[in-house]
Amino acid sequence: MPWTVLLFAAGSLAIPAPSILLVPPHPSSQEDPIHIACVAPGGFPGANFTLYRGRQVVQLLQAPADQLRVTFNLTGGGREAPGGTFHCQYEVLGEQPQLSDLSDTVSVSFPVPTWILALSLSLAGALLLLAGLVIIAVVVRRVKIKKMQKKRERESCWAQINFATTDMTFDNSLFAISTSQAAVAGVRM
């Protein structure tokens, strides 16, 4: 029994979801056109198809009376980025128009242009080089400051001078020397 007879016999039953696919040639940049096909199951020729990006309607097309399929053609260059996640739906006209379930999704994305990749890598490299130079400059500055502090300490009048070759000791001990004999005899006792 064809779908349309079952559809009209059942009345309120949902009709099957269409299938969706990205048609070659696949876009390689945002300026390339995107071709998305939406196909209704057998028994629903001439349906009205709606393409959605997320929840937003992108385009409406009606299939020829003897066909189950439409191909949406989206061109780049608009104010909105052409990529994203798409799904479609179809409507069968009759006594009571009925909408199908939503199709599965198809995602359209674009590779990052090589010049953007090269630019981002060169900017990251330049940033790392700059950070390295700043670190080297800080280390050199600290070494110079420490050398200057040591030089100032050596040249200071309050600095302890190293007299390694000269003996600078002074003995403060007092010796009593007596010239008399009695004092000498008293010391011997």
Short mmCIF file of N, CA and C in Angstrom, two decimals:
data_model
loop_
_atom_site.label_atom_id
_atom_site.label_comp_id
_atom_site.label_asym_id
_atom_site.label_seq_id
_atom_site.Cartn_x
_atom_site.Cartn_y
_atom_site.Cartn_z
N MET A 1 0.85 -1.17 0.00
CA MET A 1 0.00 0.00 0.00
C MET A 1 0.90 1.24 0.00
N PRO A 2 0.71 2.22 -0.86
CA PRO A 2 1.56 3.40 -0.89
C PRO A 2 1.39 4.26 0.37
N TRP A 3 2.45 5.06 0.64
CA TRP A 3 2.47 5.92 1.84
C TRP A 3 1.31 6.90 1.86
N THR A 4 0.96 7.43 0.71
CA THR A 4 -0.09 8.45 0.70
C THR A 4 -1.42 7.87 1.14
N VAL A 5 -1.72 6.60 0.72
CA VAL A 5 -2.97 5.97 1.14
C VAL A 5 -2.95 5.74 2.64
N LEU A 6 -1.80 5.24 3.15
CA LEU A 6 -1.68 5.03 4.60
C LEU A 6 -1.79 6.35 5.35
N LEU A 7 -1.18 7.37 4.78
CA LEU A 7 -1.21 8.69 5.42
C LEU A 7 -2.64 9.19 5.55
N PHE A 8 -3.36 9.15 4.48
CA PHE A 8 -4.72 9.67 4.53
C PHE A 8 -5.65 8.76 5.33
N ALA A 9 -5.35 7.45 5.35
CA ALA A 9 -6.16 6.53 6.14
C ALA A 9 -5.93 6.76 7.62
N ALA A 10 -4.66 6.99 7.99
CA ALA A 10 -4.33 7.17 9.40
C ALA A 10 -4.69 8.57 9.86
N GLY A 11 -4.63 9.54 8.99
CA GLY A 11 -5.02 10.90 9.34
C GLY A 11 -3.95 11.64 10.09
N SER A 12 -3.78 11.38 11.36
CA SER A 12 -2.89 12.19 12.19
C SER A 12 -1.52 11.56 12.40
N LEU A 13 -1.23 10.42 11.80
CA LEU A 13 0.09 9.82 12.00
C LEU A 13 1.15 10.69 11.34
N ALA A 14 2.29 10.77 11.99
CA ALA A 14 3.39 11.55 11.43
C ALA A 14 3.97 10.82 10.23
N ILE A 15 4.35 11.59 9.23
CA ILE A 15 4.97 10.97 8.05
C ILE A 15 6.46 10.85 8.28
N PRO A 16 7.11 9.88 7.64
CA PRO A 16 8.52 9.63 7.93
C PRO A 16 9.41 10.82 7.59
N ALA A 17 10.52 10.89 8.31
CA ALA A 17 11.48 11.98 8.12
C ALA A 17 12.23 11.78 6.80
N PRO A 18 12.63 12.88 6.17
CA PRO A 18 13.43 12.77 4.95
C PRO A 18 14.89 12.45 5.30
N SER A 19 15.65 12.10 4.30
CA SER A 19 17.10 11.95 4.50
C SER A 19 17.77 13.19 3.93
N ILE A 20 18.91 13.52 4.51
CA ILE A 20 19.65 14.73 4.11
C ILE A 20 21.09 14.36 3.86
N LEU A 21 21.70 14.98 2.84
CA LEU A 21 23.11 14.71 2.56
C LEU A 21 23.75 15.90 1.88
N LEU A 22 25.04 16.01 2.07
CA LEU A 22 25.84 17.07 1.45
C LEU A 22 26.26 16.56 0.08
N VAL A 23 25.93 17.31 -0.96
CA VAL A 23 26.19 16.89 -2.33
C VAL A 23 27.55 17.42 -2.78
N PRO A 24 28.39 16.56 -3.42
CA PRO A 24 29.68 17.03 -3.93
C PRO A 24 29.45 18.06 -5.04
N PRO A 25 30.36 18.94 -5.30
CA PRO A 25 31.65 19.12 -4.64
C PRO A 25 31.47 19.80 -3.28
N HIS A 26 32.18 19.28 -2.30
CA HIS A 26 32.10 19.84 -0.95
C HIS A 26 32.83 21.18 -0.91
N PRO A 27 32.31 22.13 -0.16
CA PRO A 27 32.95 23.46 -0.11
C PRO A 27 34.29 23.39 0.61
N SER A 28 35.24 24.15 0.07
CA SER A 28 36.56 24.21 0.71
C SER A 28 36.82 25.58 1.32
N SER A 29 35.99 26.55 1.00
CA SER A 29 36.10 27.88 1.62
C SER A 29 34.69 28.44 1.81
N GLN A 30 34.59 29.52 2.52
CA GLN A 30 33.28 30.10 2.80
C GLN A 30 32.64 30.75 1.58
N GLU A 31 33.41 30.99 0.53
CA GLU A 31 32.86 31.57 -0.69
C GLU A 31 32.28 30.50 -1.61
N ASP A 32 32.64 29.22 -1.42
CA ASP A 32 32.15 28.14 -2.27
C ASP A 32 30.68 27.86 -1.98
N PRO A 33 29.91 27.48 -3.02
CA PRO A 33 28.50 27.14 -2.78
C PRO A 33 28.38 25.81 -2.02
N ILE A 34 27.29 25.71 -1.28
CA ILE A 34 26.99 24.49 -0.52
C ILE A 34 25.75 23.88 -1.16
N HIS A 35 25.83 22.59 -1.49
CA HIS A 35 24.69 21.89 -2.08
C HIS A 35 24.24 20.83 -1.09
N ILE A 36 22.98 20.94 -0.66
CA ILE A 36 22.41 19.99 0.30
C ILE A 36 21.16 19.38 -0.32
N ALA A 37 21.13 18.05 -0.38
CA ALA A 37 19.97 17.35 -0.94
C ALA A 37 19.09 16.86 0.19
N CYS A 38 17.79 16.96 -0.02
CA CYS A 38 16.79 16.46 0.93
C CYS A 38 15.87 15.53 0.14
N VAL A 39 15.73 14.31 0.63
CA VAL A 39 15.01 13.28 -0.11
C VAL A 39 13.87 12.73 0.75
N ALA A 40 12.65 12.77 0.19
CA ALA A 40 11.49 12.20 0.88
C ALA A 40 11.44 10.70 0.57
N PRO A 41 10.87 9.91 1.48
CA PRO A 41 10.73 8.49 1.19
C PRO A 41 9.75 8.27 0.02
N GLY A 42 9.80 7.08 -0.55
CA GLY A 42 8.93 6.77 -1.69
C GLY A 42 7.46 7.01 -1.36
N GLY A 43 6.72 7.48 -2.33
CA GLY A 43 5.31 7.71 -2.13
C GLY A 43 4.94 9.15 -1.85
N PHE A 44 5.94 10.05 -1.79
CA PHE A 44 5.65 11.46 -1.51
C PHE A 44 6.29 12.37 -2.56
N PRO A 45 6.03 12.16 -3.85
CA PRO A 45 6.61 13.05 -4.86
C PRO A 45 5.94 14.42 -4.82
N GLY A 46 6.70 15.43 -5.24
CA GLY A 46 6.15 16.78 -5.33
C GLY A 46 5.95 17.47 -3.99
N ALA A 47 6.65 17.03 -2.97
CA ALA A 47 6.49 17.63 -1.64
C ALA A 47 7.17 18.99 -1.56
N ASN A 48 6.76 19.79 -0.59
CA ASN A 48 7.40 21.07 -0.29
C ASN A 48 8.46 20.82 0.77
N PHE A 49 9.69 21.25 0.51
CA PHE A 49 10.81 21.00 1.42
C PHE A 49 11.26 22.31 2.05
N THR A 50 11.66 22.21 3.32
CA THR A 50 12.18 23.35 4.06
C THR A 50 13.54 22.96 4.62
N LEU A 51 14.54 23.83 4.41
CA LEU A 51 15.89 23.62 4.95
C LEU A 51 16.09 24.56 6.13
N TYR A 52 16.59 24.00 7.22
CA TYR A 52 16.83 24.78 8.45
C TYR A 52 18.32 24.78 8.79
N ARG A 53 18.80 25.91 9.30
CA ARG A 53 20.11 25.99 9.94
C ARG A 53 19.80 26.22 11.40
N GLY A 54 20.04 25.19 12.21
CA GLY A 54 19.58 25.25 13.59
C GLY A 54 18.07 25.24 13.58
N ARG A 55 17.45 26.30 14.10
CA ARG A 55 15.98 26.41 14.08
C ARG A 55 15.49 27.44 13.08
N GLN A 56 16.43 28.05 12.36
CA GLN A 56 16.07 29.12 11.44
C GLN A 56 15.85 28.57 10.03
N VAL A 57 14.76 29.00 9.40
CA VAL A 57 14.47 28.58 8.02
C VAL A 57 15.48 29.27 7.10
N VAL A 58 16.12 28.46 6.24
CA VAL A 58 17.09 28.99 5.30
C VAL A 58 16.49 29.11 3.91
N GLN A 59 15.79 28.06 3.48
CA GLN A 59 15.27 28.06 2.11
C GLN A 59 14.07 27.12 1.99
N LEU A 60 13.16 27.43 1.08
CA LEU A 60 11.99 26.59 0.78
C LEU A 60 12.05 26.20 -0.70
N LEU A 61 11.80 24.92 -1.00
CA LEU A 61 11.75 24.45 -2.38
C LEU A 61 10.64 23.43 -2.54
N GLN A 62 10.04 23.38 -3.73
CA GLN A 62 9.04 22.35 -4.02
C GLN A 62 9.63 21.41 -5.05
N ALA A 63 9.52 20.11 -4.77
CA ALA A 63 10.01 19.10 -5.70
C ALA A 63 9.06 19.03 -6.89
N PRO A 64 9.59 18.72 -8.07
CA PRO A 64 8.70 18.49 -9.22
C PRO A 64 7.72 17.37 -8.89
N ALA A 65 6.60 17.35 -9.57
CA ALA A 65 5.51 16.43 -9.24
C ALA A 65 5.91 14.96 -9.33
N ASP A 66 6.93 14.65 -10.10
CA ASP A 66 7.35 13.25 -10.25
C ASP A 66 8.65 12.93 -9.50
N GLN A 67 9.11 13.84 -8.61
CA GLN A 67 10.39 13.63 -7.94
C GLN A 67 10.23 13.65 -6.42
N LEU A 68 11.14 12.92 -5.76
CA LEU A 68 11.13 12.83 -4.30
C LEU A 68 12.24 13.69 -3.67
N ARG A 69 12.97 14.41 -4.49
CA ARG A 69 14.21 15.04 -4.02
C ARG A 69 14.32 16.48 -4.50
N VAL A 70 14.92 17.32 -3.63
CA VAL A 70 15.32 18.68 -4.02
C VAL A 70 16.76 18.89 -3.58
N THR A 71 17.42 19.82 -4.24
CA THR A 71 18.79 20.18 -3.86
C THR A 71 18.82 21.67 -3.56
N PHE A 72 19.15 21.97 -2.33
CA PHE A 72 19.27 23.37 -1.90
C PHE A 72 20.65 23.87 -2.27
N ASN A 73 20.72 25.07 -2.84
CA ASN A 73 21.99 25.66 -3.23
C ASN A 73 22.20 26.91 -2.40
N LEU A 74 23.15 26.85 -1.50
CA LEU A 74 23.47 28.00 -0.64
C LEU A 74 24.79 28.58 -1.10
N THR A 75 24.82 29.86 -1.36
CA THR A 75 26.06 30.49 -1.80
C THR A 75 26.62 31.32 -0.67
N GLY A 76 27.96 31.41 -0.64
CA GLY A 76 28.63 32.21 0.38
C GLY A 76 28.55 33.68 0.03
N GLY A 77 29.22 34.47 0.82
CA GLY A 77 29.27 35.91 0.56
C GLY A 77 28.18 36.69 1.25
N GLY A 78 27.28 36.02 1.96
CA GLY A 78 26.24 36.74 2.70
C GLY A 78 26.82 37.32 3.98
N ARG A 79 25.99 38.01 4.72
CA ARG A 79 26.47 38.60 5.98
C ARG A 79 26.64 37.55 7.06
N GLU A 80 26.00 36.41 6.89
CA GLU A 80 26.09 35.33 7.88
C GLU A 80 27.01 34.24 7.35
N ALA A 81 27.78 33.62 8.23
CA ALA A 81 28.67 32.53 7.82
C ALA A 81 27.85 31.39 7.24
N PRO A 82 28.26 30.82 6.09
CA PRO A 82 27.45 29.81 5.43
C PRO A 82 27.46 28.44 6.10
N GLY A 83 28.44 28.13 6.90
CA GLY A 83 28.51 26.82 7.53
C GLY A 83 27.53 26.67 8.67
N GLY A 84 27.52 25.48 9.24
CA GLY A 84 26.66 25.23 10.39
C GLY A 84 26.05 23.85 10.33
N THR A 85 25.04 23.65 11.15
CA THR A 85 24.34 22.37 11.20
C THR A 85 22.97 22.54 10.55
N PHE A 86 22.68 21.69 9.56
CA PHE A 86 21.46 21.80 8.78
C PHE A 86 20.59 20.55 8.96
N HIS A 87 19.27 20.73 8.87
CA HIS A 87 18.34 19.62 8.76
C HIS A 87 17.16 20.08 7.90
N CYS A 88 16.38 19.11 7.42
CA CYS A 88 15.27 19.50 6.54
C CYS A 88 14.00 18.77 6.95
N GLN A 89 12.92 19.20 6.32
CA GLN A 89 11.59 18.68 6.61
C GLN A 89 10.78 18.85 5.33
N TYR A 90 9.80 18.00 5.12
CA TYR A 90 8.93 18.19 3.96
C TYR A 90 7.47 18.21 4.40
N GLU A 91 6.66 18.77 3.53
CA GLU A 91 5.23 18.89 3.79
C GLU A 91 4.50 18.27 2.60
N VAL A 92 3.51 17.45 2.91
CA VAL A 92 2.69 16.82 1.88
C VAL A 92 1.36 17.55 1.85
N LEU A 93 1.01 18.01 0.65
CA LEU A 93 -0.24 18.74 0.50
C LEU A 93 -1.36 17.75 0.18
N GLY A 94 -2.48 17.99 0.69
CA GLY A 94 -3.66 17.15 0.45
C GLY A 94 -4.84 17.83 1.12
N GLU A 95 -5.79 17.06 1.52
CA GLU A 95 -6.92 17.64 2.24
C GLU A 95 -6.44 18.31 3.51
N GLN A 96 -5.51 17.63 4.17
CA GLN A 96 -4.87 18.20 5.37
C GLN A 96 -3.36 18.19 5.13
N PRO A 97 -2.71 19.36 5.00
CA PRO A 97 -1.25 19.37 4.84
C PRO A 97 -0.60 18.77 6.09
N GLN A 98 0.40 17.93 5.88
CA GLN A 98 1.08 17.32 7.01
C GLN A 98 2.58 17.50 6.87
N LEU A 99 3.22 17.76 8.01
CA LEU A 99 4.67 17.92 8.06
C LEU A 99 5.33 16.62 8.50
N SER A 100 6.45 16.35 7.91
CA SER A 100 7.23 15.18 8.31
C SER A 100 8.00 15.51 9.59
N ASP A 101 8.60 14.48 10.17
CA ASP A 101 9.56 14.71 11.25
C ASP A 101 10.79 15.37 10.65
N LEU A 102 11.62 15.95 11.49
CA LEU A 102 12.86 16.55 11.00
C LEU A 102 13.86 15.46 10.64
N SER A 103 14.66 15.74 9.63
CA SER A 103 15.69 14.79 9.22
C SER A 103 16.83 14.79 10.24
N ASP A 104 17.76 13.88 10.03
CA ASP A 104 19.01 13.94 10.79
C ASP A 104 19.72 15.23 10.39
N THR A 105 20.81 15.52 11.05
CA THR A 105 21.53 16.75 10.72
C THR A 105 22.74 16.44 9.85
N VAL A 106 23.16 17.46 9.12
CA VAL A 106 24.40 17.41 8.36
C VAL A 106 25.17 18.69 8.74
N SER A 107 26.45 18.52 9.03
CA SER A 107 27.27 19.67 9.45
C SER A 107 28.18 20.10 8.30
N VAL A 108 28.25 21.39 8.10
CA VAL A 108 29.13 21.96 7.08
C VAL A 108 30.13 22.84 7.80
N SER A 109 31.41 22.51 7.64
CA SER A 109 32.47 23.32 8.24
C SER A 109 33.56 23.54 7.20
N PHE A 110 34.40 24.49 7.44
CA PHE A 110 35.43 24.87 6.49
C PHE A 110 36.79 24.74 7.15
N PRO A 111 37.79 24.28 6.38
CA PRO A 111 39.13 24.20 6.95
C PRO A 111 39.68 25.61 7.20
N VAL A 112 40.54 25.71 8.18
CA VAL A 112 41.17 26.99 8.48
C VAL A 112 42.16 27.30 7.36
N PRO A 113 42.09 28.49 6.76
CA PRO A 113 43.06 28.84 5.71
C PRO A 113 44.48 28.79 6.25
N THR A 114 45.40 28.37 5.39
CA THR A 114 46.79 28.20 5.83
C THR A 114 47.42 29.51 6.26
N TRP A 115 47.01 30.62 5.65
CA TRP A 115 47.62 31.89 6.04
C TRP A 115 47.23 32.27 7.47
N ILE A 116 46.02 31.90 7.89
CA ILE A 116 45.61 32.19 9.27
C ILE A 116 46.41 31.32 10.23
N LEU A 117 46.61 30.07 9.85
CA LEU A 117 47.40 29.16 10.68
C LEU A 117 48.83 29.66 10.79
N ALA A 118 49.43 30.06 9.66
CA ALA A 118 50.80 30.56 9.67
C ALA A 118 50.91 31.84 10.49
N LEU A 119 49.93 32.72 10.34
CA LEU A 119 49.94 33.97 11.09
C LEU A 119 49.83 33.71 12.59
N SER A 120 48.93 32.83 12.98
CA SER A 120 48.77 32.56 14.41
C SER A 120 50.02 31.90 14.99
N LEU A 121 50.65 30.99 14.21
CA LEU A 121 51.88 30.37 14.70
C LEU A 121 53.01 31.38 14.77
N SER A 122 53.10 32.29 13.79
CA SER A 122 54.17 33.28 13.83
C SER A 122 53.95 34.27 14.98
N LEU A 123 52.70 34.62 15.25
CA LEU A 123 52.42 35.51 16.38
C LEU A 123 52.78 34.82 17.70
N ALA A 124 52.45 33.54 17.80
CA ALA A 124 52.80 32.80 19.02
C ALA A 124 54.31 32.69 19.15
N GLY A 125 55.00 32.45 18.04
CA GLY A 125 56.46 32.39 18.07
C GLY A 125 57.08 33.72 18.47
N ALA A 126 56.54 34.80 17.91
CA ALA A 126 57.05 36.14 18.26
C ALA A 126 56.82 36.44 19.73
N LEU A 127 55.67 36.04 20.23
CA LEU A 127 55.37 36.26 21.65
C LEU A 127 56.31 35.47 22.55
N LEU A 128 56.59 34.23 22.18
CA LEU A 128 57.54 33.42 22.96
C LEU A 128 58.95 34.02 22.88
N LEU A 129 59.36 34.48 21.71
CA LEU A 129 60.67 35.10 21.57
C LEU A 129 60.76 36.36 22.43
N LEU A 130 59.73 37.17 22.40
CA LEU A 130 59.71 38.39 23.22
C LEU A 130 59.78 38.05 24.70
N ALA A 131 59.02 37.04 25.13
CA ALA A 131 59.06 36.64 26.54
C ALA A 131 60.46 36.15 26.92
N GLY A 132 61.10 35.40 26.03
CA GLY A 132 62.47 34.92 26.29
C GLY A 132 63.45 36.07 26.41
N LEU A 133 63.33 37.06 25.53
CA LEU A 133 64.23 38.22 25.60
C LEU A 133 64.02 39.02 26.88
N VAL A 134 62.78 39.15 27.31
CA VAL A 134 62.50 39.87 28.56
C VAL A 134 63.13 39.12 29.74
N ILE A 135 63.00 37.81 29.76
CA ILE A 135 63.58 37.02 30.85
C ILE A 135 65.10 37.16 30.86
N ILE A 136 65.73 37.10 29.70
CA ILE A 136 67.19 37.25 29.62
C ILE A 136 67.60 38.63 30.10
N ALA A 137 66.88 39.67 29.69
CA ALA A 137 67.20 41.03 30.11
C ALA A 137 67.10 41.17 31.62
N VAL A 138 66.08 40.58 32.23
CA VAL A 138 65.92 40.65 33.69
C VAL A 138 67.07 39.94 34.39
N VAL A 139 67.45 38.78 33.90
CA VAL A 139 68.56 38.03 34.52
C VAL A 139 69.86 38.81 34.40
N VAL A 140 70.15 39.35 33.24
CA VAL A 140 71.39 40.13 33.04
C VAL A 140 71.38 41.35 33.95
N ARG A 141 70.25 42.01 34.08
CA ARG A 141 70.16 43.20 34.95
C ARG A 141 70.44 42.83 36.41
N ARG A 142 69.89 41.71 36.87
CA ARG A 142 70.12 41.30 38.26
C ARG A 142 71.58 40.96 38.51
N VAL A 143 72.22 40.31 37.55
CA VAL A 143 73.64 39.98 37.69
C VAL A 143 74.46 41.25 37.77
N LYS A 144 74.17 42.22 36.92
CA LYS A 144 74.89 43.50 36.94
C LYS A 144 74.71 44.22 38.27
N ILE A 145 73.48 44.21 38.79
CA ILE A 145 73.21 44.87 40.07
C ILE A 145 74.00 44.20 41.19
N LYS A 146 74.07 42.88 41.21
CA LYS A 146 74.85 42.18 42.25
C LYS A 146 76.32 42.50 42.13
N LYS A 147 76.86 42.57 40.92
CA LYS A 147 78.27 42.92 40.73
C LYS A 147 78.55 44.34 41.22
N MET A 148 77.63 45.26 40.93
CA MET A 148 77.82 46.64 41.36
C MET A 148 77.77 46.74 42.89
N GLN A 149 76.89 45.97 43.53
CA GLN A 149 76.81 45.98 44.99
C GLN A 149 78.11 45.45 45.59
N LYS A 150 78.65 44.39 45.02
CA LYS A 150 79.93 43.86 45.54
C LYS A 150 81.05 44.85 45.35
N LYS A 151 81.07 45.55 44.22
CA LYS A 151 82.11 46.55 43.97
C LYS A 151 82.00 47.70 44.97
N ARG A 152 80.77 48.16 45.24
CA ARG A 152 80.57 49.24 46.20
C ARG A 152 81.03 48.82 47.60
N GLU A 153 80.73 47.57 47.98
CA GLU A 153 81.13 47.08 49.31
C GLU A 153 82.65 47.04 49.42
N ARG A 154 83.34 46.64 48.35
CA ARG A 154 84.81 46.59 48.40
C ARG A 154 85.40 47.99 48.48
N GLU A 155 84.79 48.95 47.82
CA GLU A 155 85.33 50.31 47.79
C GLU A 155 84.88 51.15 48.98
N SER A 156 84.04 50.66 49.81
CA SER A 156 83.52 51.42 50.93
C SER A 156 84.60 51.63 51.99
N CYS A 157 84.58 52.80 52.67
CA CYS A 157 85.55 53.07 53.72
C CYS A 157 85.27 52.24 54.96
N TRP A 158 84.10 51.68 55.07
CA TRP A 158 83.73 50.88 56.23
C TRP A 158 83.99 49.39 55.99
N ALA A 159 84.44 49.08 54.83
CA ALA A 159 84.64 47.67 54.50
C ALA A 159 85.85 47.12 55.23
N GLN A 160 85.83 45.89 55.58
CA GLN A 160 86.97 45.24 56.22
C GLN A 160 87.98 44.94 55.14
N ILE A 161 89.18 45.40 55.36
CA ILE A 161 90.23 45.21 54.37
C ILE A 161 90.98 43.94 54.74
N ASN A 162 91.29 43.17 53.78
CA ASN A 162 91.95 41.89 54.01
C ASN A 162 93.47 42.10 54.04
N PHE A 163 94.06 41.88 55.19
CA PHE A 163 95.50 42.00 55.35
C PHE A 163 96.08 40.61 55.54
N ALA A 164 96.07 39.85 54.57
CA ALA A 164 96.52 38.46 54.68
C ALA A 164 98.03 38.36 54.83
N THR A 165 98.77 39.29 54.26
CA THR A 165 100.23 39.18 54.30
C THR A 165 100.86 39.96 55.44
N THR A 166 100.12 40.76 56.13
CA THR A 166 100.67 41.60 57.20
C THR A 166 100.03 41.20 58.52
N ASP A 167 100.88 41.14 59.58
CA ASP A 167 100.37 40.83 60.90
C ASP A 167 100.07 42.14 61.60
N MET A 168 98.82 42.36 61.91
CA MET A 168 98.39 43.62 62.51
C MET A 168 97.99 43.42 63.97
N THR A 169 98.48 42.42 64.61
CA THR A 169 98.09 42.18 66.00
C THR A 169 98.90 43.08 66.92
N PHE A 170 98.31 43.42 68.00
CA PHE A 170 98.96 44.27 68.99
C PHE A 170 98.74 43.64 70.35
N ASP A 171 99.81 43.46 71.07
CA ASP A 171 99.74 42.84 72.39
C ASP A 171 99.71 43.95 73.43
N ASN A 172 98.66 44.00 74.22
CA ASN A 172 98.50 45.04 75.23
C ASN A 172 99.00 44.58 76.61
N SER A 173 99.69 43.51 76.68
CA SER A 173 100.12 43.05 77.99
C SER A 173 101.28 43.91 78.50
N LEU A 174 101.27 44.14 79.78
CA LEU A 174 102.30 44.97 80.43
C LEU A 174 103.26 44.07 81.19
N PHE A 175 104.50 44.40 81.04
CA PHE A 175 105.52 43.65 81.80
C PHE A 175 106.17 44.62 82.79
N ALA A 176 106.31 44.14 84.00
CA ALA A 176 106.97 44.96 85.02
C ALA A 176 108.45 44.60 85.02
N ILE A 177 109.23 45.58 84.81
CA ILE A 177 110.67 45.35 84.82
C ILE A 177 111.26 46.15 86.00
N SER A 178 112.02 45.47 86.83
CA SER A 178 112.62 46.11 88.01
C SER A 178 114.14 46.12 87.84
N THR A 179 114.71 47.17 88.30
CA THR A 179 116.15 47.30 88.19
C THR A 179 116.84 46.91 89.49
N SER A 180 116.15 46.74 90.54
CA SER A 180 116.79 46.41 91.81
C SER A 180 116.86 44.91 91.98
N GLN A 181 117.86 44.52 92.80
CA GLN A 181 118.13 43.13 93.06
C GLN A 181 117.09 42.55 94.01
N ALA A 182 116.64 43.29 94.91
CA ALA A 182 115.68 42.80 95.90
C ALA A 182 114.36 42.47 95.23
N ALA A 183 114.02 43.24 94.33
CA ALA A 183 112.77 42.99 93.64
C ALA A 183 112.89 41.73 92.81
N VAL A 184 114.12 41.50 92.31
CA VAL A 184 114.34 40.30 91.49
C VAL A 184 114.33 39.10 92.42
N ALA A 185 114.94 39.22 93.64
CA ALA A 185 114.98 38.11 94.58
C ALA A 185 113.57 37.81 95.06
N GLY A 186 112.76 38.82 95.22
CA GLY A 186 111.39 38.61 95.67
C GLY A 186 110.55 37.91 94.61
N VAL A 187 110.92 38.12 93.46
CA VAL A 187 110.16 37.48 92.37
C VAL A 187 110.54 36.02 92.33
N ARG A 188 111.79 35.69 92.72
CA ARG A 188 112.21 34.30 92.62
C ARG A 188 111.64 33.49 93.75
N MET A 189 111.33 34.05 94.78
CA MET A 189 110.85 33.31 95.95
C MET A 189 109.57 32.71 95.72
#
